[in-house]
Coordinates of C-alpha atoms and ligand atoms in Angstrom, one line a residue:
M25 CA -29.8 -18.0 2.3
K26 CA -28.8 -14.4 1.6
K27 CA -25.2 -14.1 0.6
T28 CA -23.0 -11.2 1.7
V29 CA -20.8 -9.5 -0.8
L30 CA -18.2 -7.1 0.7
F31 CA -17.1 -4.2 -1.6
T32 CA -13.8 -2.9 -0.6
A33 CA -12.4 0.0 -2.7
P34 CA -12.1 3.7 -2.2
Q35 CA -15.3 5.4 -1.0
E36 CA -16.1 7.1 -4.4
S37 CA -16.0 3.7 -6.1
W38 CA -18.4 2.3 -3.5
Q39 CA -20.8 5.2 -4.2
A40 CA -20.6 4.6 -7.9
Y41 CA -20.8 0.8 -8.0
K42 CA -23.4 0.3 -5.2
P43 CA -26.5 1.1 -7.3
Y44 CA -25.2 -0.7 -10.4
L45 CA -24.3 -3.9 -8.5
G46 CA -27.6 -3.8 -6.6
D47 CA -29.6 -3.5 -9.8
L48 CA -27.6 -6.2 -11.6
F49 CA -27.9 -8.6 -8.6
N50 CA -31.7 -8.1 -8.7
K51 CA -31.9 -8.6 -12.4
A52 CA -29.9 -11.9 -12.0
G53 CA -32.4 -13.0 -9.3
L54 CA -29.8 -13.0 -6.6
D55 CA -30.7 -12.1 -3.0
I56 CA -27.5 -10.3 -2.0
N57 CA -26.5 -8.4 1.1
L58 CA -24.1 -5.8 -0.5
V59 CA -22.0 -4.0 2.1
N60 CA -18.8 -1.9 2.2
E61 CA -17.9 -2.9 5.8
T62 CA -18.8 -5.7 8.2
D63 CA -18.2 -6.8 11.8
E64 CA -19.0 -10.4 10.8
P65 CA -16.3 -11.4 8.3
Q66 CA -17.2 -15.1 8.7
D67 CA -20.6 -14.2 6.9
V68 CA -18.9 -12.9 3.8
T69 CA -19.0 -15.1 0.7
Y70 CA -17.6 -12.8 -2.0
I71 CA -15.3 -9.8 -1.9
V72 CA -15.1 -7.2 -4.7
Y73 CA -11.7 -5.6 -4.2
A74 CA -9.4 -2.8 -5.2
P75 CA -5.9 -2.9 -3.6
S76 CA -6.3 0.8 -2.7
G77 CA -9.4 0.0 -0.6
P78 CA -9.7 -0.3 3.2
V79 CA -9.5 -4.1 3.6
Q80 CA -5.9 -5.3 3.7
D81 CA -6.2 -8.3 6.0
F82 CA -8.0 -11.1 4.3
S83 CA -7.2 -13.8 6.9
V84 CA -10.4 -13.0 8.8
F85 CA -12.6 -13.9 5.8
K86 CA -12.7 -17.7 6.3
N87 CA -15.7 -18.4 4.1
V88 CA -14.9 -16.3 1.1
T89 CA -15.0 -18.3 -2.1
L90 CA -13.9 -15.5 -4.5
V91 CA -12.0 -12.2 -4.3
Q92 CA -12.9 -10.4 -7.5
S93 CA -10.4 -7.7 -8.3
L94 CA -11.5 -4.5 -10.0
W95 CA -8.1 -4.1 -11.4
A96 CA -6.6 -5.9 -14.4
G97 CA -3.0 -5.9 -13.0
V98 CA -2.7 -8.2 -9.9
E99 CA 0.9 -7.7 -8.9
T100 CA -0.2 -5.6 -5.9
A101 CA -2.9 -8.1 -4.8
L102 CA -0.4 -10.9 -5.0
K103 CA 2.0 -9.1 -2.7
N104 CA -0.7 -9.3 0.0
K105 CA 0.2 -12.6 1.7
T106 CA -3.1 -12.6 3.7
L107 CA -5.0 -12.9 0.4
T108 CA -5.0 -16.6 -0.1
Q109 CA -8.6 -17.0 -1.4
P110 CA -9.3 -17.6 -5.1
L111 CA -8.6 -14.3 -6.9
A112 CA -10.1 -13.2 -10.2
R113 CA -8.6 -10.3 -12.1
M114 CA -10.7 -7.9 -14.1
I115 CA -11.3 -8.4 -17.7
D116 CA -13.5 -5.6 -18.7
P117 CA -14.7 -4.9 -22.3
G118 CA -14.8 -1.2 -21.5
M119 CA -11.2 -1.2 -20.3
S120 CA -10.2 -3.1 -23.5
E121 CA -12.0 -0.5 -25.7
G122 CA -10.2 2.3 -23.9
M123 CA -6.8 0.6 -24.3
A124 CA -7.4 0.0 -28.0
D125 CA -8.0 3.8 -28.4
Y126 CA -4.8 4.5 -26.6
V127 CA -2.7 2.0 -28.5
V128 CA -4.1 2.8 -32.0
G129 CA -3.6 6.5 -31.3
H130 CA 0.0 6.1 -30.3
V131 CA 0.8 3.6 -33.0
M132 CA -0.5 6.1 -35.5
R133 CA 1.5 8.9 -33.8
H134 CA 4.8 6.9 -34.3
H135 CA 3.7 5.7 -37.7
L136 CA 3.1 9.3 -39.0
G137 CA 6.2 10.7 -37.3
T138 CA 4.0 13.2 -35.6
A139 CA 6.6 14.0 -32.9
S140 CA 9.1 15.5 -35.4
H141 CA 6.5 17.9 -36.6
T142 CA 5.3 19.0 -33.2
M143 CA 8.9 19.7 -32.2
A144 CA 9.6 21.8 -35.4
K145 CA 10.5 25.4 -34.7
P146 CA 8.3 28.1 -36.3
G147 CA 9.3 28.4 -39.9
E148 CA 11.2 25.2 -39.9
W149 CA 9.7 23.4 -43.0
L150 CA 11.0 19.9 -42.6
E151 CA 12.2 18.2 -45.8
H152 CA 10.6 15.0 -44.8
W153 CA 9.1 11.8 -46.2
A154 CA 5.5 11.1 -46.4
P155 CA 4.8 8.2 -44.0
P156 CA 4.9 4.8 -45.6
L157 CA 1.6 3.0 -46.0
A158 CA 0.4 1.1 -43.0
H159 CA 0.4 -2.3 -44.8
T160 CA 4.2 -2.0 -45.2
R161 CA 4.7 -1.8 -41.5
T162 CA 4.6 -4.4 -38.8
V163 CA 3.3 -3.7 -35.3
G164 CA 4.4 -6.3 -32.7
F165 CA 2.6 -7.0 -29.4
L166 CA 4.5 -8.6 -26.5
G167 CA 1.5 -10.0 -24.6
V168 CA -1.6 -11.0 -26.6
G169 CA -3.9 -11.6 -23.6
A170 CA -7.3 -9.9 -23.0
L171 CA -6.0 -6.4 -23.7
G172 CA -3.1 -7.2 -26.1
M173 CA -5.2 -9.3 -28.5
H174 CA -8.1 -6.7 -28.5
C175 CA -5.6 -3.9 -29.3
A176 CA -3.8 -6.0 -31.9
H177 CA -7.1 -6.5 -33.8
A178 CA -7.8 -2.7 -33.6
V179 CA -4.4 -2.0 -35.0
A180 CA -4.8 -4.5 -37.8
K181 CA -8.0 -2.7 -38.8
Q182 CA -5.8 0.3 -39.6
G183 CA -4.1 -1.8 -42.2
F184 CA -0.9 -2.8 -40.3
N185 CA 0.6 -6.2 -40.4
V186 CA 0.3 -7.4 -36.8
V187 CA 2.3 -10.0 -34.9
G188 CA 2.1 -11.1 -31.3
W189 CA 4.1 -13.0 -28.7
S190 CA 2.9 -14.7 -25.6
R191 CA 3.8 -17.5 -23.1
S192 CA 1.4 -20.0 -24.6
L193 CA 1.1 -20.1 -28.4
K194 CA -2.1 -18.6 -29.7
S195 CA -3.9 -19.2 -33.0
D196 CA -5.6 -16.2 -34.6
D197 CA -7.0 -15.3 -38.0
V198 CA -5.6 -11.8 -38.0
V199 CA -2.5 -11.7 -35.7
T200 CA 0.4 -13.9 -36.6
C201 CA 1.3 -15.5 -33.2
Y202 CA 4.6 -16.6 -31.7
A203 CA 5.8 -18.1 -28.4
G204 CA 9.1 -19.2 -27.0
D205 CA 12.6 -17.6 -27.3
D206 CA 12.7 -18.0 -31.1
G207 CA 9.3 -16.5 -31.3
L208 CA 10.4 -13.5 -29.3
S209 CA 13.4 -12.9 -31.6
N210 CA 11.1 -13.2 -34.6
V211 CA 8.7 -10.6 -33.3
L212 CA 11.5 -8.2 -32.2
A213 CA 13.2 -8.6 -35.6
Q214 CA 10.2 -7.7 -37.7
S215 CA 8.4 -5.0 -35.7
D216 CA 8.5 -1.4 -36.7
I217 CA 6.4 -0.5 -33.6
L218 CA 6.4 -2.6 -30.5
V219 CA 3.5 -2.6 -27.9
L220 CA 4.1 -4.0 -24.4
L221 CA 1.0 -5.5 -22.8
M222 CA 2.3 -8.0 -20.4
P223 CA 1.9 -8.3 -16.7
D224 CA 4.6 -7.5 -14.1
T225 CA 6.0 -10.8 -13.0
P226 CA 9.4 -12.1 -12.2
E227 CA 9.6 -13.6 -15.7
T228 CA 8.7 -10.4 -17.5
E229 CA 10.8 -8.0 -15.6
N230 CA 13.4 -6.3 -17.8
M231 CA 12.1 -8.0 -20.9
I232 CA 13.2 -4.9 -22.8
N233 CA 16.9 -4.8 -22.2
A234 CA 20.2 -4.3 -24.1
D235 CA 20.0 -7.8 -25.6
T236 CA 16.4 -7.6 -26.8
I237 CA 16.8 -4.0 -28.0
A238 CA 19.8 -5.3 -30.1
Q239 CA 17.5 -7.8 -31.8
M240 CA 15.0 -5.1 -32.8
K241 CA 14.9 -3.3 -36.2
D242 CA 16.7 0.0 -36.4
G243 CA 14.3 2.8 -35.8
V244 CA 11.7 0.8 -33.9
A245 CA 9.3 2.7 -31.6
I246 CA 8.1 1.3 -28.3
I247 CA 4.7 1.9 -26.6
N248 CA 4.4 0.6 -23.0
P249 CA 1.0 0.7 -21.4
G250 CA 1.8 -2.6 -19.7
R251 CA 3.9 -2.1 -16.6
G252 CA 7.1 -0.1 -15.8
P253 CA 9.3 -3.1 -14.8
L254 CA 9.0 -4.6 -18.2
I255 CA 11.7 -2.1 -19.3
E256 CA 15.2 -1.8 -18.1
D257 CA 15.2 2.0 -18.2
A258 CA 18.9 2.6 -18.7
A259 CA 18.9 0.3 -21.8
L260 CA 15.9 2.0 -23.3
L261 CA 17.4 5.5 -22.8
A262 CA 20.7 4.2 -24.4
G263 CA 18.7 2.8 -27.3
L264 CA 17.0 6.1 -27.8
D265 CA 20.2 8.1 -27.6
S266 CA 22.1 5.8 -30.0
G267 CA 19.3 6.2 -32.6
K268 CA 18.4 2.5 -32.5
L269 CA 15.0 3.5 -31.2
S270 CA 13.1 6.3 -32.9
G271 CA 10.8 7.0 -29.9
A272 CA 8.9 5.7 -27.0
T273 CA 5.4 6.3 -25.5
L274 CA 5.5 5.3 -21.8
D275 CA 2.4 5.2 -19.6
V276 CA 3.7 3.1 -16.7
F277 CA 6.8 3.3 -14.6
R278 CA 8.7 1.6 -11.8
I279 CA 7.9 4.5 -9.6
E280 CA 4.5 6.3 -10.0
P281 CA 4.0 9.2 -10.1
L282 CA 7.1 9.4 -12.2
P283 CA 9.6 11.6 -10.2
A284 CA 10.0 15.1 -11.6
N285 CA 13.7 14.6 -12.1
D286 CA 13.3 11.4 -14.2
P287 CA 15.1 11.7 -17.5
Y288 CA 12.0 10.4 -19.4
W289 CA 10.3 13.7 -18.7
T290 CA 12.7 15.7 -20.8
H291 CA 13.9 13.2 -23.3
P292 CA 13.0 14.6 -26.8
K293 CA 12.0 11.1 -28.1
V294 CA 9.8 10.2 -25.1
L295 CA 6.2 10.9 -24.5
V296 CA 5.2 10.3 -20.9
T297 CA 1.5 9.7 -20.1
P298 CA 0.5 9.4 -16.5
H299 CA -0.9 5.8 -16.3
I300 CA -4.0 6.8 -18.1
A301 CA -3.9 4.3 -21.0
S302 CA -7.1 2.8 -19.8
E303 CA -9.1 2.0 -16.6
T304 CA -11.9 -0.2 -15.4
R305 CA -15.2 1.2 -16.5
L306 CA -18.2 1.2 -14.2
E307 CA -21.0 -0.3 -16.2
T308 CA -19.1 -3.0 -18.0
S309 CA -17.0 -4.1 -15.0
A310 CA -20.1 -4.3 -12.7
A311 CA -21.5 -6.8 -15.2
V312 CA -18.3 -8.8 -15.0
V313 CA -18.5 -8.8 -11.2
V314 CA -22.1 -10.0 -11.1
E315 CA -21.5 -12.6 -13.8
N316 CA -18.7 -14.2 -11.7
I317 CA -20.9 -14.2 -8.6
V318 CA -23.8 -15.7 -10.5
R319 CA -21.4 -18.5 -11.6
G320 CA -20.3 -19.0 -8.0
E321 CA -23.9 -19.4 -6.9
A322 CA -24.6 -21.8 -9.8
G323 CA -21.6 -23.9 -8.8
L324 CA -19.8 -23.1 -12.1
P325 CA -16.1 -22.4 -12.2
F326 CA -15.1 -18.7 -11.8
L327 CA -13.9 -16.8 -14.8
H328 CA -10.5 -15.0 -15.0
L329 CA -8.9 -16.7 -12.0
V330 CA -5.3 -15.7 -11.3
D331 CA -2.6 -18.4 -11.6
R332 CA -0.5 -17.6 -8.6
D333 CA 2.5 -19.6 -9.8
A334 CA 2.6 -17.7 -13.1
G335 CA 2.0 -14.4 -11.2
Y336 CA -0.9 -13.2 -13.3
Ligands
LIG575 P1 -3.6 -11.0 -19.7 O1 -3.2 -11.8 -18.5 O2 -4.9 -11.3 -20.3 O3 -2.5 -11.1 -20.8 C1 -1.1 -11.1 -20.5 C2 -0.3 -11.5 -21.7 O4 1.1 -11.5 -21.4 C3 -0.7 -12.9 -22.2 O5 -0.7 -13.0 -23.6 C4 0.4 -13.8 -21.5 O6 0.7 -15.0 -22.2 C5 1.6 -12.8 -21.7 N1 2.7 -13.2 -20.8 C6 2.7 -13.2 -19.5 N2 3.9 -13.7 -19.0 C7 4.6 -13.9 -20.1 C8 5.9 -14.4 -20.3 N3 6.7 -14.7 -19.2 N4 6.4 -14.6 -21.5 C9 5.6 -14.3 -22.6 N5 4.3 -13.8 -22.5 C10 3.8 -13.6 -21.2 O7 -3.5 -9.5 -19.2 P2 -4.3 -8.2 -19.8 O8 -4.2 -8.3 -21.3 O9 -5.6 -8.1 -19.2 O10 -3.4 -7.0 -19.2 C11 -2.0 -6.9 -19.5 C12 -1.4 -5.9 -18.6 O11 -1.8 -4.6 -18.9 C13 -1.9 -6.0 -17.1 O12 -1.2 -7.0 -16.5 C14 -1.5 -4.7 -16.6 O13 -0.2 -4.7 -16.1 C15 -1.6 -3.7 -17.8 N6 -2.7 -2.7 -17.7 C16 -2.3 -1.4 -17.9 C17 -3.3 -0.4 -17.8 C18 -2.9 1.0 -18.0 O14 -3.8 1.9 -17.9 N7 -1.7 1.3 -18.3 C19 -4.7 -0.8 -17.6 C20 -5.0 -2.2 -17.5 C21 -4.0 -3.1 -17.5 P3 -0.5 -16.1 -22.2 O15 -1.5 -15.6 -23.1 O16 0.2 -17.3 -22.7 O17 -1.0 -16.3 -20.8

C-alpha cells in the first residue's frame, strides 16, 4: 500500500526538498505519497519535520512510526509535548563538512593570534611572537558525537594534538578520548583551544562556568558552535576580562538573535557569528531522510533515534 510522508517545514524548504525526495524515493523503489499538508492525519506513516514548520500538534498522527527531524539539535522538538512518536535527529554529512570548515577556520584564527593583528592600529607594528607550531598545541572537544568527532579529525589533520570528552567513553585512533568528571578535568587542563559541540540538555547547561574555567590553562580560547546555554555568560566574560581566557568565538546564544546591547558584541576578545557554523544541506540530508524511511519499510531499526531521557 502507498505510504504517506508528510513534510512539515517552512515553504521554501518544501519547494527545495520535494523534487529531491521524490527522486530518491523512486530510486529506492518506494511508492510514496509525499505531501506537505493533509486532512487525513491517520494515513500518515512518516513525518519529515523542522520545528519552524506548520505542524505543531502531533497528537493527531496516530499511525506515524517516525518523525525525522531536519535539524541536528532537538531541544526545541523535545519541548513539544504532543510529539511522542519515535524521533530521529539529523546526522548529515554535508552539515558535518560545513562544521569542520567553521571549526578548523576558527581554531586556526585563535592559534595564529589573528585577532590581535586585525585590531592593530595603522602603523602599530606589534612586537609579537610567531605562532607556535600546531603540534605543540592541544585542541579539546567537549562533545565528540557526529559533529565533534568529525571536526576533531579535521583539526588533527592540521597537526594539532586533539583530545575529546563525552558522556560515554569513545575509542579513536586519532583523538585521545575521555569521559567522566576526571576526564573533563583532564581535557580542560591540557587544552589550548576548547571547542564546544554538545547538545543543550539539563546536564550540559552551564558546563562552562567559574569552576570549569578555573581548571583551564591560562590563555585558553573557547569556540562555541554547540548551544548558548552550555556557557554561563557572566563567568565567560569574567574569564576574558581577567586574562584567563585569550578569546572566544561564539556562534550560538541563549537568546537568538543576540540582542544588540549584549556585551559580547563589543567585547574586544569575542567574535560573534550569527548561528551560521553549519546547517543541514539539501542533497545529503535528503538521502538521510530516505535511508531512514527505507529502513522503516524494510522493518529495520531507525537510525539516529533521540534518547528522550538523555535529552539528545
Ligand atoms: P551528537 O548527539 O552526535 O553528539 C553530542 C556529543 O555530546 C556526544 O559526544 C555526547 O556524548 C556528548 N554529550 C551529551 N551530553 C553530555 C554530557 N552530559 N556529558 C558529556 N558529554 C555529553 O550531536 P552532534 O554532534 O550531531 O551535534 C552537537 C550539537 O551541535 C547539536 O546538539 C547542536 O546543538 C549543535 N549544532 C550547532 C549548529 C550550528 O550551526 N551552530 C549546527 C548543527 C548542530 P556521547 O557520545 O556519549 O553520547
